[in-house]
Amino acid sequence: MHIRIEDTVEVLTGDERGSRGRVLRVDHSTGKVLVEGVNRVYKHVRRSQRNPQGGRLSREMPVFLSNVMLVCQECDVATRTGVRTDNDGSKHRYCKKCGKAIGQIAPPKNR
Ligand SMILES: [Zn+2]
């Protein structure tokens, strides 16, 4: 899984192609990610004690990981990422376009 919580991703397919959001949740069992503001659905709710106004609630639905791509903050485009290992054994993702590291994914190894 190359996407992690707090990443910024871009949607590649569907009605919301091109829109971006922050990853709120990653579900490894379904291969889906929840992205802030993406794939919003509206739920109509009746007036209740908890929700005296009633009306519409919006919430995001998870999208398949394969439909989003990580955005490189440096190039400002959705990019493919690679993984490289540093001398200390720690692993980083990096942008395949500009080569900039995008977050550590494994801590340094103790020797
Ligand atoms: Zn880049």
JSON list of C-alpha atoms and ligand atoms in Angstrom, two decimals:
[
{"chain": "A", "resi": 1, "resn": "MET", "atom": "CA", "xyz": [0.00, 0.00, 0.00]},
{"chain": "A", "resi": 2, "resn": "HIS", "atom": "CA", "xyz": [1.71, 3.20, -1.12]},
{"chain": "A", "resi": 3, "resn": "ILE", "atom": "CA", "xyz": [-0.81, 5.68, 0.28]},
{"chain": "A", "resi": 4, "resn": "ARG", "atom": "CA", "xyz": [-0.84, 6.68, 3.89]},
{"chain": "A", "resi": 5, "resn": "ILE", "atom": "CA", "xyz": [-2.98, 8.80, 6.18]},
{"chain": "A", "resi": 6, "resn": "GLU", "atom": "CA", "xyz": [-2.38, 12.55, 5.78]},
{"chain": "A", "resi": 7, "resn": "ASP", "atom": "CA", "xyz": [-1.15, 12.14, 2.22]},
{"chain": "A", "resi": 8, "resn": "THR", "atom": "CA", "xyz": [-2.60, 14.41, -0.42]},
{"chain": "A", "resi": 9, "resn": "VAL", "atom": "CA", "xyz": [-3.98, 12.42, -3.31]},
{"chain": "A", "resi": 10, "resn": "GLU", "atom": "CA", "xyz": [-5.59, 13.19, -6.63]},
{"chain": "A", "resi": 11, "resn": "VAL", "atom": "CA", "xyz": [-8.56, 11.33, -8.03]},
{"chain": "A", "resi": 12, "resn": "LEU", "atom": "CA", "xyz": [-7.83, 9.75, -11.39]},
{"chain": "A", "resi": 13, "resn": "THR", "atom": "CA", "xyz": [-11.20, 8.46, -12.50]},
{"chain": "A", "resi": 14, "resn": "GLY", "atom": "CA", "xyz": [-14.88, 9.23, -12.48]},
{"chain": "A", "resi": 15, "resn": "ASP", "atom": "CA", "xyz": [-16.82, 12.45, -11.96]},
{"chain": "A", "resi": 16, "resn": "GLU", "atom": "CA", "xyz": [-14.28, 13.82, -9.57]},
{"chain": "A", "resi": 17, "resn": "ARG", "atom": "CA", "xyz": [-11.24, 13.24, -11.69]},
{"chain": "A", "resi": 18, "resn": "GLY", "atom": "CA", "xyz": [-8.64, 15.85, -10.86]},
{"chain": "A", "resi": 19, "resn": "SER", "atom": "CA", "xyz": [-9.93, 16.75, -7.44]},
{"chain": "A", "resi": 20, "resn": "ARG", "atom": "CA", "xyz": [-7.59, 16.48, -4.51]},
{"chain": "A", "resi": 21, "resn": "GLY", "atom": "CA", "xyz": [-7.93, 15.77, -0.87]},
{"chain": "A", "resi": 22, "resn": "ARG", "atom": "CA", "xyz": [-6.25, 14.62, 2.26]},
{"chain": "A", "resi": 23, "resn": "VAL", "atom": "CA", "xyz": [-6.33, 10.93, 3.11]},
{"chain": "A", "resi": 24, "resn": "LEU", "atom": "CA", "xyz": [-8.33, 10.39, 6.27]},
{"chain": "A", "resi": 25, "resn": "ARG", "atom": "CA", "xyz": [-8.32, 6.63, 6.47]},
{"chain": "A", "resi": 26, "resn": "VAL", "atom": "CA", "xyz": [-6.74, 3.69, 4.73]},
{"chain": "A", "resi": 27, "resn": "ASP", "atom": "CA", "xyz": [-8.52, 0.36, 4.80]},
{"chain": "A", "resi": 28, "resn": "HIS", "atom": "CA", "xyz": [-6.10, -2.42, 4.03]},
{"chain": "A", "resi": 29, "resn": "SER", "atom": "CA", "xyz": [-8.72, -5.15, 3.99]},
{"chain": "A", "resi": 30, "resn": "THR", "atom": "CA", "xyz": [-10.80, -3.55, 1.24]},
{"chain": "A", "resi": 31, "resn": "GLY", "atom": "CA", "xyz": [-8.03, -1.65, -0.52]},
{"chain": "A", "resi": 32, "resn": "LYS", "atom": "CA", "xyz": [-9.93, 1.58, -0.17]},
{"chain": "A", "resi": 33, "resn": "VAL", "atom": "CA", "xyz": [-9.03, 5.00, 1.10]},
{"chain": "A", "resi": 34, "resn": "LEU", "atom": "CA", "xyz": [-11.20, 7.73, 2.54]},
{"chain": "A", "resi": 35, "resn": "VAL", "atom": "CA", "xyz": [-10.32, 11.10, 1.08]},
{"chain": "A", "resi": 36, "resn": "GLU", "atom": "CA", "xyz": [-11.52, 14.36, 2.56]},
{"chain": "A", "resi": 37, "resn": "GLY", "atom": "CA", "xyz": [-14.08, 16.03, 0.30]},
{"chain": "A", "resi": 38, "resn": "VAL", "atom": "CA", "xyz": [-13.99, 13.31, -2.35]},
{"chain": "A", "resi": 39, "resn": "ASN", "atom": "CA", "xyz": [-16.85, 10.99, -3.25]},
{"chain": "A", "resi": 40, "resn": "ARG", "atom": "CA", "xyz": [-19.26, 12.81, -0.98]},
{"chain": "A", "resi": 41, "resn": "VAL", "atom": "CA", "xyz": [-22.69, 11.38, -0.51]},
{"chain": "A", "resi": 42, "resn": "TYR", "atom": "CA", "xyz": [-25.64, 13.14, 1.04]},
{"chain": "A", "resi": 43, "resn": "LYS", "atom": "CA", "xyz": [-27.86, 11.57, 3.53]},
{"chain": "A", "resi": 44, "resn": "HIS", "atom": "CA", "xyz": [-31.20, 13.14, 4.26]},
{"chain": "A", "resi": 45, "resn": "VAL", "atom": "CA", "xyz": [-32.07, 13.15, 7.92]},
{"chain": "A", "resi": 46, "resn": "ARG", "atom": "CA", "xyz": [-35.30, 13.90, 9.69]},
{"chain": "A", "resi": 47, "resn": "ARG", "atom": "CA", "xyz": [-35.51, 16.34, 12.54]},
{"chain": "A", "resi": 48, "resn": "SER", "atom": "CA", "xyz": [-34.51, 14.69, 15.77]},
{"chain": "A", "resi": 49, "resn": "GLN", "atom": "CA", "xyz": [-33.25, 15.64, 19.18]},
{"chain": "A", "resi": 50, "resn": "ARG", "atom": "CA", "xyz": [-29.71, 15.15, 18.12]},
{"chain": "A", "resi": 51, "resn": "ASN", "atom": "CA", "xyz": [-30.24, 16.98, 14.91]},
{"chain": "A", "resi": 52, "resn": "PRO", "atom": "CA", "xyz": [-33.05, 19.50, 15.44]},
{"chain": "A", "resi": 53, "resn": "GLN", "atom": "CA", "xyz": [-32.56, 21.11, 12.05]},
{"chain": "A", "resi": 54, "resn": "GLY", "atom": "CA", "xyz": [-32.85, 17.96, 10.02]},
{"chain": "A", "resi": 55, "resn": "GLY", "atom": "CA", "xyz": [-31.66, 18.37, 6.48]},
{"chain": "A", "resi": 56, "resn": "ARG", "atom": "CA", "xyz": [-28.74, 16.92, 4.64]},
{"chain": "A", "resi": 57, "resn": "LEU", "atom": "CA", "xyz": [-25.61, 15.42, 6.06]},
{"chain": "A", "resi": 58, "resn": "SER", "atom": "CA", "xyz": [-22.69, 14.85, 3.80]},
{"chain": "A", "resi": 59, "resn": "ARG", "atom": "CA", "xyz": [-20.00, 12.33, 4.29]},
{"chain": "A", "resi": 60, "resn": "GLU", "atom": "CA", "xyz": [-17.30, 10.85, 2.18]},
{"chain": "A", "resi": 61, "resn": "MET", "atom": "CA", "xyz": [-17.32, 7.30, 0.92]},
{"chain": "A", "resi": 62, "resn": "PRO", "atom": "CA", "xyz": [-14.08, 5.39, 0.47]},
{"chain": "A", "resi": 63, "resn": "VAL", "atom": "CA", "xyz": [-12.62, 5.10, -3.01]},
{"chain": "A", "resi": 64, "resn": "PHE", "atom": "CA", "xyz": [-10.44, 2.38, -4.40]},
{"chain": "A", "resi": 65, "resn": "LEU", "atom": "CA", "xyz": [-6.76, 2.93, -3.93]},
{"chain": "A", "resi": 66, "resn": "SER", "atom": "CA", "xyz": [-6.21, 2.31, -7.62]},
{"chain": "A", "resi": 67, "resn": "ASN", "atom": "CA", "xyz": [-8.33, 5.35, -8.42]},
{"chain": "A", "resi": 68, "resn": "VAL", "atom": "CA", "xyz": [-6.13, 7.81, -6.61]},
{"chain": "A", "resi": 69, "resn": "MET", "atom": "CA", "xyz": [-2.53, 8.85, -6.92]},
{"chain": "A", "resi": 70, "resn": "LEU", "atom": "CA", "xyz": [-0.19, 10.54, -4.52]},
{"chain": "A", "resi": 71, "resn": "VAL", "atom": "CA", "xyz": [0.46, 14.22, -5.17]},
{"chain": "A", "resi": 72, "resn": "CYS", "atom": "CA", "xyz": [4.06, 15.35, -4.95]},
{"chain": "A", "resi": 73, "resn": "GLN", "atom": "CA", "xyz": [4.18, 18.65, -3.05]},
{"chain": "A", "resi": 74, "resn": "GLU", "atom": "CA", "xyz": [7.25, 19.62, -5.00]},
{"chain": "A", "resi": 75, "resn": "CYS", "atom": "CA", "xyz": [6.03, 19.08, -8.57]},
{"chain": "A", "resi": 76, "resn": "ASP", "atom": "CA", "xyz": [2.39, 19.67, -7.63]},
{"chain": "A", "resi": 77, "resn": "VAL", "atom": "CA", "xyz": [1.24, 16.80, -9.81]},
{"chain": "A", "resi": 78, "resn": "ALA", "atom": "CA", "xyz": [-0.05, 13.32, -9.18]},
{"chain": "A", "resi": 79, "resn": "THR", "atom": "CA", "xyz": [2.98, 11.14, -9.47]},
{"chain": "A", "resi": 80, "resn": "ARG", "atom": "CA", "xyz": [4.22, 7.62, -9.35]},
{"chain": "A", "resi": 81, "resn": "THR", "atom": "CA", "xyz": [6.31, 6.86, -6.34]},
{"chain": "A", "resi": 82, "resn": "GLY", "atom": "CA", "xyz": [9.23, 4.60, -5.72]},
{"chain": "A", "resi": 83, "resn": "VAL", "atom": "CA", "xyz": [10.77, 3.36, -2.54]},
{"chain": "A", "resi": 84, "resn": "ARG", "atom": "CA", "xyz": [14.41, 3.70, -1.68]},
{"chain": "A", "resi": 85, "resn": "THR", "atom": "CA", "xyz": [16.47, 2.60, 1.27]},
{"chain": "A", "resi": 86, "resn": "ASP", "atom": "CA", "xyz": [18.87, 4.95, 2.97]},
{"chain": "A", "resi": 87, "resn": "ASN", "atom": "CA", "xyz": [22.25, 4.03, 4.36]},
{"chain": "A", "resi": 88, "resn": "ASP", "atom": "CA", "xyz": [20.77, 3.72, 7.85]},
{"chain": "A", "resi": 89, "resn": "GLY", "atom": "CA", "xyz": [18.23, 1.17, 6.61]},
{"chain": "A", "resi": 90, "resn": "SER", "atom": "CA", "xyz": [15.25, 3.49, 6.73]},
{"chain": "A", "resi": 91, "resn": "LYS", "atom": "CA", "xyz": [12.91, 3.46, 3.77]},
{"chain": "A", "resi": 92, "resn": "HIS", "atom": "CA", "xyz": [11.45, 6.48, 2.02]},
{"chain": "A", "resi": 93, "resn": "ARG", "atom": "CA", "xyz": [8.97, 6.94, -0.74]},
{"chain": "A", "resi": 94, "resn": "TYR", "atom": "CA", "xyz": [10.09, 9.29, -3.41]},
{"chain": "A", "resi": 95, "resn": "CYS", "atom": "CA", "xyz": [8.61, 11.08, -6.38]},
{"chain": "A", "resi": 96, "resn": "LYS", "atom": "CA", "xyz": [9.64, 9.47, -9.64]},
{"chain": "A", "resi": 97, "resn": "LYS", "atom": "CA", "xyz": [9.48, 12.81, -11.40]},
{"chain": "A", "resi": 98, "resn": "CYS", "atom": "CA", "xyz": [11.64, 15.04, -9.22]},
{"chain": "A", "resi": 99, "resn": "GLY", "atom": "CA", "xyz": [13.21, 12.49, -6.91]},
{"chain": "A", "resi": 100, "resn": "LYS", "atom": "CA", "xyz": [12.16, 14.30, -3.75]},
{"chain": "A", "resi": 101, "resn": "ALA", "atom": "CA", "xyz": [11.49, 12.10, -0.73]},
{"chain": "A", "resi": 102, "resn": "ILE", "atom": "CA", "xyz": [7.84, 11.95, 0.30]},
{"chain": "A", "resi": 103, "resn": "GLY", "atom": "CA", "xyz": [7.80, 10.65, 3.81]},
{"chain": "A", "resi": 104, "resn": "GLN", "atom": "CA", "xyz": [9.54, 7.84, 5.61]},
{"chain": "A", "resi": 105, "resn": "ILE", "atom": "CA", "xyz": [7.78, 4.49, 5.50]},
{"chain": "A", "resi": 106, "resn": "ALA", "atom": "CA", "xyz": [10.13, 2.42, 7.62]},
{"chain": "A", "resi": 107, "resn": "PRO", "atom": "CA", "xyz": [12.38, 3.50, 10.49]},
{"chain": "A", "resi": 108, "resn": "PRO", "atom": "CA", "xyz": [16.14, 3.06, 10.46]},
{"chain": "A", "resi": 109, "resn": "LYS", "atom": "CA", "xyz": [17.36, -0.43, 11.23]},
{"chain": "A", "resi": 110, "resn": "ASN", "atom": "CA", "xyz": [19.39, -1.00, 14.38]},
{"chain": "A", "resi": 111, "resn": "ARG", "atom": "CA", "xyz": [22.63, -2.70, 13.81]},
{"chain": "B", "resi": 1, "resn": "ZN", "atom": "ZN", "xyz": [7.96, 15.52, -7.46]}
]
